[in-house]
């Protein structure tokens, strides 16, 4: 049988749907774009009737098999778009999530009319938060990204080169320990999943790094330490902005209140979930 771009995507999407993908058509399209070396999904539609060679079909089939076994598309293609920028990813880092774009927006609002601030992204992973903030603010501030994982820092360095953000410095260490000066902003999407969380998807557990996910028994253990350290390292009037898990915003707000933060706010994401908690250092 001769496959065309259109018929192959349709068949692959059917297979992925049967295998439980929640976004089978999108997955099938992204993988074919990657496999054929195209720039975007639009090119699939402008080449819909193009016949594919046996080699092209075979290369694509191997990717679909990986996806059908649950491997996330971003790890297969090695890329993920975040805030309109393309980030390299591999299994050493969490795949940037759309809800984290919301955390970036909140911090961007704080930074946008200011200059010369020091911003630290704790648990930087792929560097998606700090590098996006650097791109959005035209390098008007000084940025640091910290991670405890060497593998994550290799990827964040790669992304810094790719995006050309010379003002971002990546440091290895536990939370804010590599910082021995006071800062204006601490932003973090920390590990906040409880090790006992029964709702965590199998796909996430199997493929994404455990160190990026789990915040101890309660899920809040990393956040508790980070709030305490931020309280020490932030200047007066400085901002702490945290992404939190479902149902954690009240506890985290109380933690900020009892650790010397004021003007505590929570922000809902597009699904109505309280996803970001911020506080200003008294
Ligand atoms: C939820 S991921 C967030 C990654 C990235 N910032 C994002 O939003 O996609 C948490 C990150 O924190 C890092 N991490 C975990 N514990 C840490 C610690 N004690 N100190 C510094 N980084 C830590 C993990 O390696 C991981 O990269």
mmCIF file of C-alpha atoms and ligand atoms in Angstrom:
data_model
loop_
_atom_site.group_PDB
_atom_site.id
_atom_site.type_symbol
_atom_site.label_atom_id
_atom_site.label_comp_id
_atom_site.label_asym_id
_atom_site.label_seq_id
_atom_site.Cartn_x
_atom_site.Cartn_y
_atom_site.Cartn_z
ATOM 1 C CA UNK A 1 0.000 0.000 0.000
ATOM 2 C CA UNK A 2 1.263 3.473 -0.808
ATOM 3 C CA UNK A 3 1.002 5.896 2.059
ATOM 4 C CA UNK A 4 0.565 9.623 1.708
ATOM 5 C CA UNK A 5 1.167 12.228 4.418
ATOM 6 C CA UNK A 6 -2.590 12.472 4.993
ATOM 7 C CA UNK A 7 -3.384 8.745 5.099
ATOM 8 C CA UNK A 8 -0.399 7.932 7.322
ATOM 9 C CA UNK A 9 -1.234 10.591 9.905
ATOM 10 C CA UNK A 10 -4.825 9.371 9.976
ATOM 11 C CA UNK A 11 -3.769 5.746 10.565
ATOM 12 C CA UNK A 12 -1.159 6.673 13.190
ATOM 13 C CA UNK A 13 -3.709 8.799 15.056
ATOM 14 C CA UNK A 14 -6.114 5.833 15.123
ATOM 15 C CA UNK A 15 -3.402 3.608 16.617
ATOM 16 C CA UNK A 16 -2.455 6.186 19.241
ATOM 17 C CA UNK A 17 -6.103 6.723 20.176
ATOM 18 C CA UNK A 18 -6.501 2.955 20.700
ATOM 19 C CA UNK A 19 -3.355 3.030 22.867
ATOM 20 C CA UNK A 20 -4.811 5.700 25.137
ATOM 21 C CA UNK A 21 -3.210 8.940 23.936
ATOM 22 C CA UNK A 22 -5.369 11.926 24.901
ATOM 23 C CA UNK A 23 -4.116 13.910 21.895
ATOM 24 C CA UNK A 24 -3.665 11.245 19.191
ATOM 25 C CA UNK A 25 -3.986 13.455 16.112
ATOM 26 C CA UNK A 26 -1.657 16.128 17.476
ATOM 27 C CA UNK A 27 0.894 13.495 18.534
ATOM 28 C CA UNK A 28 0.751 11.834 15.114
ATOM 29 C CA UNK A 29 1.242 15.157 13.350
ATOM 30 C CA UNK A 30 4.098 16.362 15.568
ATOM 31 C CA UNK A 31 5.929 13.074 15.122
ATOM 32 C CA UNK A 32 5.568 13.162 11.342
ATOM 33 C CA UNK A 33 6.802 16.771 11.246
ATOM 34 C CA UNK A 34 9.843 15.649 13.247
ATOM 35 C CA UNK A 35 10.385 12.487 11.224
ATOM 36 C CA UNK A 36 10.260 14.269 7.854
ATOM 37 C CA UNK A 37 12.352 17.204 9.112
ATOM 38 C CA UNK A 38 9.590 19.741 8.395
ATOM 39 C CA UNK A 39 9.310 23.105 10.157
ATOM 40 C CA UNK A 40 5.687 23.035 11.270
ATOM 41 C CA UNK A 41 2.387 21.151 11.109
ATOM 42 C CA UNK A 42 1.198 23.552 8.398
ATOM 43 C CA UNK A 43 3.635 21.833 6.033
ATOM 44 C CA UNK A 44 1.797 18.546 6.555
ATOM 45 C CA UNK A 45 -1.383 20.111 5.244
ATOM 46 C CA UNK A 46 0.331 21.693 2.235
ATOM 47 C CA UNK A 47 1.818 18.235 1.455
ATOM 48 C CA UNK A 48 -1.261 16.203 2.354
ATOM 49 C CA UNK A 49 -1.258 14.061 -0.834
ATOM 50 C CA UNK A 50 2.504 13.653 -1.029
ATOM 51 C CA UNK A 51 3.431 9.930 -1.306
ATOM 52 C CA UNK A 52 5.960 8.697 1.262
ATOM 53 C CA UNK A 53 8.890 6.376 0.565
ATOM 54 C CA UNK A 54 9.231 3.053 2.388
ATOM 55 C CA UNK A 55 12.124 4.490 4.397
ATOM 56 C CA UNK A 56 10.059 7.480 5.486
ATOM 57 C CA UNK A 57 7.196 5.223 6.561
ATOM 58 C CA UNK A 58 9.533 2.914 8.472
ATOM 59 C CA UNK A 59 11.252 5.793 10.300
ATOM 60 C CA UNK A 60 7.861 7.160 11.315
ATOM 61 C CA UNK A 61 6.570 3.740 12.354
ATOM 62 C CA UNK A 62 9.405 3.442 14.906
ATOM 63 C CA UNK A 63 8.421 6.773 16.477
ATOM 64 C CA UNK A 64 4.769 5.781 16.641
ATOM 65 C CA UNK A 65 5.727 2.541 18.398
ATOM 66 C CA UNK A 66 7.608 4.559 21.057
ATOM 67 C CA UNK A 67 4.645 6.897 21.504
ATOM 68 C CA UNK A 68 2.230 3.953 21.662
ATOM 69 C CA UNK A 69 4.297 2.608 24.577
ATOM 70 C CA UNK A 70 3.649 5.860 26.430
ATOM 71 C CA UNK A 71 6.830 7.847 25.776
ATOM 72 C CA UNK A 72 5.933 11.570 25.663
ATOM 73 C CA UNK A 73 6.194 13.246 22.243
ATOM 74 C CA UNK A 74 8.630 15.853 23.604
ATOM 75 C CA UNK A 75 11.160 13.186 24.621
ATOM 76 C CA UNK A 76 10.872 11.530 21.202
ATOM 77 C CA UNK A 77 11.370 14.760 19.244
ATOM 78 C CA UNK A 78 13.758 16.297 21.835
ATOM 79 C CA UNK A 79 11.841 19.578 21.737
ATOM 80 C CA UNK A 80 8.993 21.370 23.436
ATOM 81 C CA UNK A 81 7.509 24.776 22.765
ATOM 82 C CA UNK A 82 7.077 27.004 25.810
ATOM 83 C CA UNK A 83 5.792 30.569 25.596
ATOM 84 C CA UNK A 84 6.492 30.519 21.851
ATOM 85 C CA UNK A 85 10.156 29.525 22.304
ATOM 86 C CA UNK A 86 11.571 26.139 21.365
ATOM 87 C CA UNK A 87 13.314 24.306 24.242
ATOM 88 C CA UNK A 88 15.476 21.199 23.981
ATOM 89 C CA UNK A 89 14.427 18.493 26.411
ATOM 90 C CA UNK A 90 15.524 14.992 27.288
ATOM 91 C CA UNK A 91 14.675 12.528 30.024
ATOM 92 C CA UNK A 92 16.911 14.413 32.482
ATOM 93 C CA UNK A 93 14.392 17.269 32.685
ATOM 94 C CA UNK A 94 10.694 17.756 33.261
ATOM 95 C CA UNK A 95 8.819 18.570 30.062
ATOM 96 C CA UNK A 96 7.733 22.221 30.376
ATOM 97 C CA UNK A 97 3.982 22.439 31.040
ATOM 98 C CA UNK A 98 1.483 25.005 29.734
ATOM 99 C CA UNK A 99 0.419 25.865 33.309
ATOM 100 C CA UNK A 100 3.974 27.023 34.043
ATOM 101 C CA UNK A 101 3.587 29.703 31.354
ATOM 102 C CA UNK A 102 1.155 31.241 33.772
ATOM 103 C CA UNK A 103 3.853 31.512 36.482
ATOM 104 C CA UNK A 104 6.077 33.248 33.928
ATOM 105 C CA UNK A 105 3.303 35.756 33.137
ATOM 106 C CA UNK A 106 2.887 36.643 36.817
ATOM 107 C CA UNK A 107 6.617 37.278 37.286
ATOM 108 C CA UNK A 108 6.839 39.149 33.979
ATOM 109 C CA UNK A 109 4.193 41.591 35.264
ATOM 110 C CA UNK A 110 6.392 42.283 38.313
ATOM 111 C CA UNK A 111 9.528 42.792 36.185
ATOM 112 C CA UNK A 112 8.171 44.587 33.156
ATOM 113 C CA UNK A 113 8.561 48.241 34.212
ATOM 114 C CA UNK A 114 11.659 47.730 36.332
ATOM 115 C CA UNK A 115 15.382 47.504 35.614
ATOM 116 C CA UNK A 116 18.470 45.931 37.133
ATOM 117 C CA UNK A 117 16.782 43.380 39.401
ATOM 118 C CA UNK A 118 18.260 40.026 40.394
ATOM 119 C CA UNK A 119 15.986 37.100 39.580
ATOM 120 C CA UNK A 120 16.551 33.493 40.670
ATOM 121 C CA UNK A 121 14.713 30.486 39.237
ATOM 122 C CA UNK A 122 15.019 27.577 41.668
ATOM 123 C CA UNK A 123 14.741 24.082 40.143
ATOM 124 C CA UNK A 124 15.326 25.435 36.670
ATOM 125 C CA UNK A 125 15.174 22.100 34.783
ATOM 126 C CA UNK A 126 15.220 22.927 31.062
ATOM 127 C CA UNK A 127 15.618 26.608 31.994
ATOM 128 C CA UNK A 128 12.206 27.355 30.491
ATOM 129 C CA UNK A 129 11.142 29.867 33.193
ATOM 130 C CA UNK A 130 14.318 31.890 33.551
ATOM 131 C CA UNK A 131 15.217 31.894 29.855
ATOM 132 C CA UNK A 132 11.700 32.979 28.865
ATOM 133 C CA UNK A 133 11.779 35.801 31.433
ATOM 134 C CA UNK A 134 15.137 36.878 30.073
ATOM 135 C CA UNK A 135 13.810 36.893 26.501
ATOM 136 C CA UNK A 136 10.654 38.807 27.516
ATOM 137 C CA UNK A 137 12.417 41.524 29.497
ATOM 138 C CA UNK A 138 15.112 42.159 26.913
ATOM 139 C CA UNK A 139 17.914 41.204 29.301
ATOM 140 C CA UNK A 140 17.245 44.246 31.549
ATOM 141 C CA UNK A 141 17.777 42.158 34.684
ATOM 142 C CA UNK A 142 20.352 39.701 36.023
ATOM 143 C CA UNK A 143 19.150 36.099 36.023
ATOM 144 C CA UNK A 144 20.217 32.902 37.771
ATOM 145 C CA UNK A 145 18.877 29.371 37.326
ATOM 146 C CA UNK A 146 19.659 26.763 39.985
ATOM 147 C CA UNK A 147 19.221 23.010 39.870
ATOM 148 C CA UNK A 148 20.473 20.122 41.940
ATOM 149 C CA UNK A 149 20.628 17.890 38.876
ATOM 150 C CA UNK A 150 23.731 17.939 36.662
ATOM 151 C CA UNK A 151 21.740 16.479 33.777
ATOM 152 C CA UNK A 152 19.182 19.278 34.012
ATOM 153 C CA UNK A 153 21.937 21.900 33.981
ATOM 154 C CA UNK A 154 23.418 20.417 30.805
ATOM 155 C CA UNK A 155 20.056 20.918 29.093
ATOM 156 C CA UNK A 156 19.485 24.415 30.507
ATOM 157 C CA UNK A 157 22.970 25.467 29.295
ATOM 158 C CA UNK A 158 22.124 24.096 25.867
ATOM 159 C CA UNK A 159 18.890 26.094 25.839
ATOM 160 C CA UNK A 160 20.718 29.253 26.906
ATOM 161 C CA UNK A 161 22.983 28.911 23.862
ATOM 162 C CA UNK A 162 20.015 28.161 21.615
ATOM 163 C CA UNK A 163 18.053 31.220 22.802
ATOM 164 C CA UNK A 164 21.097 33.472 23.135
ATOM 165 C CA UNK A 165 20.538 34.576 26.742
ATOM 166 C CA UNK A 166 23.990 35.613 27.909
ATOM 167 C CA UNK A 167 22.626 37.296 31.068
ATOM 168 C CA UNK A 168 21.477 33.991 32.556
ATOM 169 C CA UNK A 169 23.894 32.099 34.788
ATOM 170 C CA UNK A 170 23.184 28.492 35.770
ATOM 171 C CA UNK A 171 24.406 27.173 39.125
ATOM 172 C CA UNK A 172 24.359 23.717 40.691
ATOM 173 C CA UNK A 173 23.124 23.323 44.245
ATOM 174 C CA UNK A 174 20.378 22.682 46.757
ATOM 175 C CA UNK A 175 17.632 25.330 46.467
ATOM 176 C CA UNK A 176 19.076 28.805 47.207
ATOM 177 C CA UNK A 177 22.341 27.550 48.759
ATOM 178 C CA UNK A 178 24.565 28.746 45.824
ATOM 179 C CA UNK A 179 23.317 32.335 46.334
ATOM 180 C CA UNK A 180 25.288 34.352 48.907
ATOM 181 C CA UNK A 181 23.781 37.756 48.149
ATOM 182 C CA UNK A 182 20.281 39.210 48.416
ATOM 183 C CA UNK A 183 17.915 39.013 45.474
ATOM 184 C CA UNK A 184 14.755 40.736 44.204
ATOM 185 C CA UNK A 185 12.768 37.797 42.842
ATOM 186 C CA UNK A 186 12.648 34.079 43.598
ATOM 187 C CA UNK A 187 10.532 32.104 41.151
ATOM 188 C CA UNK A 188 10.102 28.353 41.232
ATOM 189 C CA UNK A 189 8.133 25.462 39.875
ATOM 190 C CA UNK A 190 9.424 23.096 42.555
ATOM 191 C CA UNK A 191 8.783 19.375 42.925
ATOM 192 C CA UNK A 192 5.389 19.368 44.673
ATOM 193 C CA UNK A 193 3.873 15.924 44.090
ATOM 194 C CA UNK A 194 3.353 13.745 47.157
ATOM 195 C CA UNK A 195 5.073 10.352 46.937
ATOM 196 C CA UNK A 196 1.687 8.913 47.937
ATOM 197 C CA UNK A 197 -0.262 10.665 45.160
ATOM 198 C CA UNK A 198 -2.380 7.963 43.502
ATOM 199 C CA UNK A 199 -3.487 10.271 40.670
ATOM 200 C CA UNK A 200 -0.109 10.715 39.015
ATOM 201 C CA UNK A 201 -0.331 9.473 35.428
ATOM 202 C CA UNK A 202 1.586 6.309 34.598
ATOM 203 C CA UNK A 203 3.251 8.043 31.650
ATOM 204 C CA UNK A 204 4.625 10.815 33.843
ATOM 205 C CA UNK A 205 5.895 8.396 36.479
ATOM 206 C CA UNK A 206 7.559 6.113 33.980
ATOM 207 C CA UNK A 207 9.354 8.711 31.869
ATOM 208 C CA UNK A 208 9.900 11.953 33.772
ATOM 209 C CA UNK A 209 12.661 12.350 36.410
ATOM 210 C CA UNK A 210 11.457 11.533 39.934
ATOM 211 C CA UNK A 211 13.653 14.326 41.355
ATOM 212 C CA UNK A 212 11.634 16.857 39.371
ATOM 213 C CA UNK A 213 8.289 15.579 40.615
ATOM 214 C CA UNK A 214 8.300 14.538 44.243
ATOM 215 C CA UNK A 215 8.225 16.958 47.162
ATOM 216 C CA UNK A 216 8.432 14.313 49.874
ATOM 217 C CA UNK A 217 5.641 12.571 51.756
ATOM 218 C CA UNK A 218 3.332 15.578 51.883
ATOM 219 C CA UNK A 219 4.389 17.087 48.561
ATOM 220 C CA UNK A 220 5.242 20.312 50.399
ATOM 221 C CA UNK A 221 8.629 19.432 51.817
ATOM 222 C CA UNK A 222 10.692 21.224 49.137
ATOM 223 C CA UNK A 223 8.350 24.244 49.170
ATOM 224 C CA UNK A 224 8.672 24.557 52.969
ATOM 225 C CA UNK A 225 12.461 24.735 52.767
ATOM 226 C CA UNK A 226 12.337 27.086 49.787
ATOM 227 C CA UNK A 227 9.965 29.537 51.494
ATOM 228 C CA UNK A 228 12.238 29.663 54.549
ATOM 229 C CA UNK A 229 15.366 30.249 52.440
ATOM 230 C CA UNK A 230 13.596 32.827 50.247
ATOM 231 C CA UNK A 231 12.579 34.754 53.334
ATOM 232 C CA UNK A 232 16.284 35.047 54.206
ATOM 233 C CA UNK A 233 17.601 35.837 50.713
ATOM 234 C CA UNK A 234 14.915 38.202 49.364
ATOM 235 C CA UNK A 235 15.284 41.962 49.773
ATOM 236 C CA UNK A 236 12.437 43.920 51.374
ATOM 237 C CA UNK A 237 9.735 44.316 48.731
ATOM 238 C CA UNK A 238 11.100 41.326 46.817
ATOM 239 C CA UNK A 239 8.758 38.804 45.203
ATOM 240 C CA UNK A 240 8.430 35.068 45.819
ATOM 241 C CA UNK A 241 6.362 33.329 43.113
ATOM 242 C CA UNK A 242 5.643 29.605 43.330
ATOM 243 C CA UNK A 243 3.757 27.139 41.187
ATOM 244 C CA UNK A 244 1.794 24.770 43.430
ATOM 245 C CA UNK A 245 -0.171 21.557 42.990
ATOM 246 C CA UNK A 246 -3.924 21.104 43.094
ATOM 247 C CA UNK A 247 -5.244 21.843 46.609
ATOM 248 C CA UNK A 248 -1.935 23.208 47.941
ATOM 249 C CA UNK A 249 -2.544 26.962 47.588
ATOM 250 C CA UNK A 250 -4.075 27.540 51.048
ATOM 251 C CA UNK A 251 -1.294 25.724 52.861
ATOM 252 C CA UNK A 252 1.388 27.516 50.840
ATOM 253 C CA UNK A 253 -0.283 30.909 51.413
ATOM 254 C CA UNK A 254 -0.288 30.265 55.168
ATOM 255 C CA UNK A 255 3.336 29.226 55.022
ATOM 256 C CA UNK A 256 4.262 32.500 53.311
ATOM 257 C CA UNK A 257 2.240 34.491 55.856
ATOM 258 C CA UNK A 258 4.044 32.859 58.781
ATOM 259 C CA UNK A 259 7.452 33.328 57.116
ATOM 260 C CA UNK A 260 7.396 37.109 56.818
ATOM 261 C CA UNK A 261 5.607 37.660 53.506
ATOM 262 C CA UNK A 262 2.738 40.070 52.894
ATOM 263 C CA UNK A 263 0.407 40.924 49.989
ATOM 264 C CA UNK A 264 -0.114 37.190 49.416
ATOM 265 C CA UNK A 265 -2.005 36.390 46.243
ATOM 266 C CA UNK A 266 -3.151 33.256 44.487
ATOM 267 C CA UNK A 267 -3.791 33.019 40.774
ATOM 268 C CA UNK A 268 -6.005 30.519 38.974
ATOM 269 C CA UNK A 269 -4.943 28.903 35.706
ATOM 270 C CA UNK A 270 -7.243 28.508 32.703
ATOM 271 C CA UNK A 271 -8.793 25.380 34.251
ATOM 272 C CA UNK A 272 -9.732 27.390 37.354
ATOM 273 C CA UNK A 273 -7.066 25.701 39.517
ATOM 274 C CA UNK A 274 -5.188 27.884 42.012
ATOM 275 C CA UNK A 275 -1.795 27.326 40.453
ATOM 276 C CA UNK A 276 0.432 30.216 41.501
ATOM 277 C CA UNK A 277 1.025 31.711 44.948
ATOM 278 C CA UNK A 278 2.982 34.936 45.382
ATOM 279 C CA UNK A 279 4.083 36.979 48.356
ATOM 280 C CA UNK A 280 6.139 40.124 48.925
ATOM 281 C CA UNK A 281 8.904 40.139 51.537
ATOM 282 C CA UNK A 282 8.007 42.454 54.407
HETATM 283 C C1 LIG B 1 9.027 20.509 38.623
HETATM 284 S S1 LIG B 1 10.650 20.557 37.948
HETATM 285 C C2 LIG B 1 10.614 22.163 37.179
HETATM 286 C C3 LIG B 1 11.524 22.299 36.009
HETATM 287 C C4 LIG B 1 11.329 23.611 35.239
HETATM 288 N N1 LIG B 1 11.558 24.760 36.099
HETATM 289 C C5 LIG B 1 9.924 23.679 34.658
HETATM 290 O O1 LIG B 1 9.102 24.447 35.173
HETATM 291 O O2 LIG B 1 9.644 22.962 33.685
HETATM 292 C C6 LIG B 1 11.611 20.774 39.413
HETATM 293 C C7 LIG B 1 13.125 20.922 39.218
HETATM 294 O O3 LIG B 1 13.705 21.122 40.520
HETATM 295 C C8 LIG B 1 14.925 20.428 40.598
HETATM 296 N N2 LIG B 1 15.167 20.174 42.029
HETATM 297 C C9 LIG B 1 14.618 19.221 42.821
HETATM 298 N N3 LIG B 1 15.062 19.339 44.081
HETATM 299 C C10 LIG B 1 15.916 20.404 44.084
HETATM 300 C C11 LIG B 1 16.705 21.016 45.099
HETATM 301 N N4 LIG B 1 16.702 20.576 46.357
HETATM 302 N N5 LIG B 1 17.485 22.074 44.742
HETATM 303 C C12 LIG B 1 17.500 22.536 43.464
HETATM 304 N N6 LIG B 1 16.775 21.990 42.466
HETATM 305 C C13 LIG B 1 15.991 20.941 42.776
HETATM 306 C C14 LIG B 1 14.698 19.181 39.768
HETATM 307 O O4 LIG B 1 15.925 18.622 39.342
HETATM 308 C C15 LIG B 1 13.837 19.728 38.619
HETATM 309 O O5 LIG B 1 14.647 20.143 37.546
#
